[in-house]
PDB file of C-alpha atoms in Angstrom:
ATOM      1  CA  MET A   1     -22.248  -0.751  24.955  1.00  0.00           C
ATOM      2  CA  SER A   2     -20.529   2.444  25.252  1.00  0.00           C
ATOM      3  CA  THR A   3     -22.204   5.521  25.817  1.00  0.00           C
ATOM      4  CA  ASN A   4     -21.142   7.191  22.598  1.00  0.00           C
ATOM      5  CA  THR A   5     -22.245   4.223  20.145  1.00  0.00           C
ATOM      6  CA  PRO A   6     -26.232   4.261  19.536  1.00  0.00           C
ATOM      7  CA  ASP A   7     -28.533   1.418  20.398  1.00  0.00           C
ATOM      8  CA  PRO A   8     -28.831  -0.122  16.553  1.00  0.00           C
ATOM      9  CA  GLU A   9     -32.122  -1.570  18.073  1.00  0.00           C
ATOM     10  CA  GLU A  10     -33.579   2.374  18.190  1.00  0.00           C
ATOM     11  CA  MET A  11     -31.976   3.696  15.016  1.00  0.00           C
ATOM     12  CA  SER A  12     -33.813   3.909  11.765  1.00  0.00           C
ATOM     13  CA  LEU A  13     -32.312   1.881   8.511  1.00  0.00           C
ATOM     14  CA  ASP A  14     -31.170   5.147   7.279  1.00  0.00           C
ATOM     15  CA  GLU A  15     -29.098   5.616  10.228  1.00  0.00           C
ATOM     16  CA  LEU A  16     -27.643   2.065  10.685  1.00  0.00           C
ATOM     17  CA  ARG A  17     -26.519   3.043   6.634  1.00  0.00           C
ATOM     18  CA  ALA A  18     -25.068   5.605   7.914  1.00  0.00           C
ATOM     19  CA  GLU A  19     -23.135   4.331  11.123  1.00  0.00           C
ATOM     20  CA  ILE A  20     -22.276   1.561   8.548  1.00  0.00           C
ATOM     21  CA  GLU A  21     -20.929   3.909   6.150  1.00  0.00           C
ATOM     22  CA  GLY A  22     -19.146   5.853   8.639  1.00  0.00           C
ATOM     23  CA  ILE A  23     -17.103   2.502  10.132  1.00  0.00           C
ATOM     24  CA  ASP A  24     -16.060   1.683   5.946  1.00  0.00           C
ATOM     25  CA  ARG A  25     -14.525   5.151   5.595  1.00  0.00           C
ATOM     26  CA  GLU A  26     -12.614   4.740   8.894  1.00  0.00           C
ATOM     27  CA  ILE A  27     -11.634   0.729   7.600  1.00  0.00           C
ATOM     28  CA  VAL A  28     -10.318   2.589   4.252  1.00  0.00           C
ATOM     29  CA  GLU A  29      -8.354   4.745   6.781  1.00  0.00           C
ATOM     30  CA  LEU A  30      -6.788   2.172   8.624  1.00  0.00           C
ATOM     31  CA  ILE A  31      -6.221   0.223   5.384  1.00  0.00           C
ATOM     32  CA  ALA A  32      -4.160   3.305   4.331  1.00  0.00           C
ATOM     33  CA  ARG A  33      -2.558   3.976   7.659  1.00  0.00           C
ATOM     34  CA  ARG A  34      -1.239   0.268   7.556  1.00  0.00           C
ATOM     35  CA  THR A  35      -0.229   0.568   4.203  1.00  0.00           C
ATOM     36  CA  TYR A  36       2.062   3.333   4.931  1.00  0.00           C
ATOM     37  CA  VAL A  37       3.720   1.859   7.549  1.00  0.00           C
ATOM     38  CA  ALA A  38       4.391  -0.913   5.776  1.00  0.00           C
ATOM     39  CA  ASP A  39       6.028   1.200   2.735  1.00  0.00           C
ATOM     40  CA  THR A  40       7.844   2.607   5.617  1.00  0.00           C
ATOM     41  CA  VAL A  41       9.153  -0.944   6.623  1.00  0.00           C
ATOM     42  CA  ALA A  42      10.334  -1.842   3.197  1.00  0.00           C
ATOM     43  CA  GLN A  43      12.073   1.365   3.114  1.00  0.00           C
ATOM     44  CA  VAL A  44      14.281  -0.082   5.637  1.00  0.00           C
ATOM     45  CA  LYS A  45      14.152  -3.540   4.618  1.00  0.00           C
ATOM     46  CA  GLU A  46      15.625  -2.117   1.337  1.00  0.00           C
ATOM     47  CA  GLU A  47      18.099   0.294   3.082  1.00  0.00           C
ATOM     48  CA  ARG A  48      19.152  -2.583   5.167  1.00  0.00           C
ATOM     49  CA  ASP A  49      19.753  -5.033   2.186  1.00  0.00           C
ATOM     50  CA  LEU A  50      16.912  -7.571   4.208  1.00  0.00           C
ATOM     51  CA  PRO A  51      14.715  -9.852   2.438  1.00  0.00           C
ATOM     52  CA  THR A  52      10.845  -8.847   1.736  1.00  0.00           C
ATOM     53  CA  THR A  53       9.643 -11.263   2.502  1.00  0.00           C
ATOM     54  CA  ASP A  54       9.482 -12.636   6.710  1.00  0.00           C
ATOM     55  CA  GLU A  55       7.495 -15.409   6.848  1.00  0.00           C
ATOM     56  CA  GLY A  56       7.915 -15.463  11.217  1.00  0.00           C
ATOM     57  CA  GLN A  57       6.686 -12.003  10.920  1.00  0.00           C
ATOM     58  CA  GLU A  58       3.910 -12.975   8.820  1.00  0.00           C
ATOM     59  CA  GLN A  59       2.847 -15.728  10.881  1.00  0.00           C
ATOM     60  CA  GLN A  60       2.742 -13.549  14.244  1.00  0.00           C
ATOM     61  CA  VAL A  61       0.353 -10.880  12.008  1.00  0.00           C
ATOM     62  CA  MET A  62      -1.226 -14.310  11.307  1.00  0.00           C
ATOM     63  CA  GLU A  63      -1.932 -15.092  14.755  1.00  0.00           C
ATOM     64  CA  ARG A  64      -2.255 -11.569  15.880  1.00  0.00           C
ATOM     65  CA  ALA A  65      -5.356 -11.604  13.555  1.00  0.00           C
ATOM     66  CA  GLY A  66      -6.744 -14.606  14.713  1.00  0.00           C
ATOM     67  CA  GLU A  67      -6.630 -13.556  18.444  1.00  0.00           C
ATOM     68  CA  ASN A  68      -8.249 -10.474  17.722  1.00  0.00           C
ATOM     69  CA  ALA A  69     -11.274 -12.017  15.509  1.00  0.00           C
ATOM     70  CA  GLU A  70     -11.654 -14.098  19.034  1.00  0.00           C
ATOM     71  CA  ARG A  71     -11.949 -11.090  21.264  1.00  0.00           C
ATOM     72  CA  PHE A  72     -14.240  -9.141  19.105  1.00  0.00           C
ATOM     73  CA  ASP A  73     -16.391 -12.194  18.498  1.00  0.00           C
ATOM     74  CA  VAL A  74     -15.302 -11.839  14.607  1.00  0.00           C
ATOM     75  CA  ASP A  75     -15.116 -15.102  12.303  1.00  0.00           C
ATOM     76  CA  ALA A  76     -11.196 -15.876  12.157  1.00  0.00           C
ATOM     77  CA  ASN A  77     -10.982 -17.319   8.437  1.00  0.00           C
ATOM     78  CA  LEU A  78     -12.700 -13.781   7.328  1.00  0.00           C
ATOM     79  CA  VAL A  79     -10.293 -12.109   9.093  1.00  0.00           C
ATOM     80  CA  LYS A  80      -7.255 -13.530   8.564  1.00  0.00           C
ATOM     81  CA  ALA A  81      -8.286 -13.613   5.040  1.00  0.00           C
ATOM     82  CA  ILE A  82      -8.142  -9.986   4.773  1.00  0.00           C
ATOM     83  CA  PHE A  83      -5.042 -10.047   6.158  1.00  0.00           C
ATOM     84  CA  ARG A  84      -3.134 -12.346   4.058  1.00  0.00           C
ATOM     85  CA  LEU A  85      -4.541 -10.104   0.753  1.00  0.00           C
ATOM     86  CA  LEU A  86      -3.291  -7.213   3.006  1.00  0.00           C
ATOM     87  CA  ILE A  87      -0.160  -8.806   3.257  1.00  0.00           C
ATOM     88  CA  GLU A  88       0.529 -10.117  -0.132  1.00  0.00           C
ATOM     89  CA  LEU A  89      -0.511  -6.889  -1.355  1.00  0.00           C
ATOM     90  CA  ASN A  90       2.178  -5.024   0.444  1.00  0.00           C
ATOM     91  CA  LYS A  91       4.875  -8.121  -0.577  1.00  0.00           C
ATOM     92  CA  VAL A  92       3.832  -6.886  -4.641  1.00  0.00           C
ATOM     93  CA  GLU A  93       4.514  -3.166  -3.562  1.00  0.00           C
ATOM     94  CA  GLN A  94       7.895  -4.176  -2.018  1.00  0.00           C
ATOM     95  CA  ARG A  95       8.974  -6.096  -4.838  1.00  0.00           C
ATOM     96  CA  SER A  96       7.816  -3.929  -7.560  1.00  0.00           C
ATOM     97  CA  ASN A  97       9.791  -0.901  -5.832  1.00  0.00           C
ATOM     98  CA  ARG A  98      13.228  -2.604  -5.248  1.00  0.00           C
TER      99      ARG A  98
END
């Protein structure tokens, strides 16, 4: 464990909940950043008259998600489900903006 990360076994319930709250905020921030970049990708696709859907790229994203899940010892099905949702939400937004 890194020196900046508190040892969960030495933390109170309130401290643990505060830690989760901070992590949740970071997750939302990362989703917002990812959405911003995906919106930029959508603009580039529109300018170049490229299709909204790129199944090859989606497959690569899903493979990376699974690999990262394994790397961090997280349930790969859960991580892939989250990424599937992110991809679908981006595609819906891309279609509605065209």
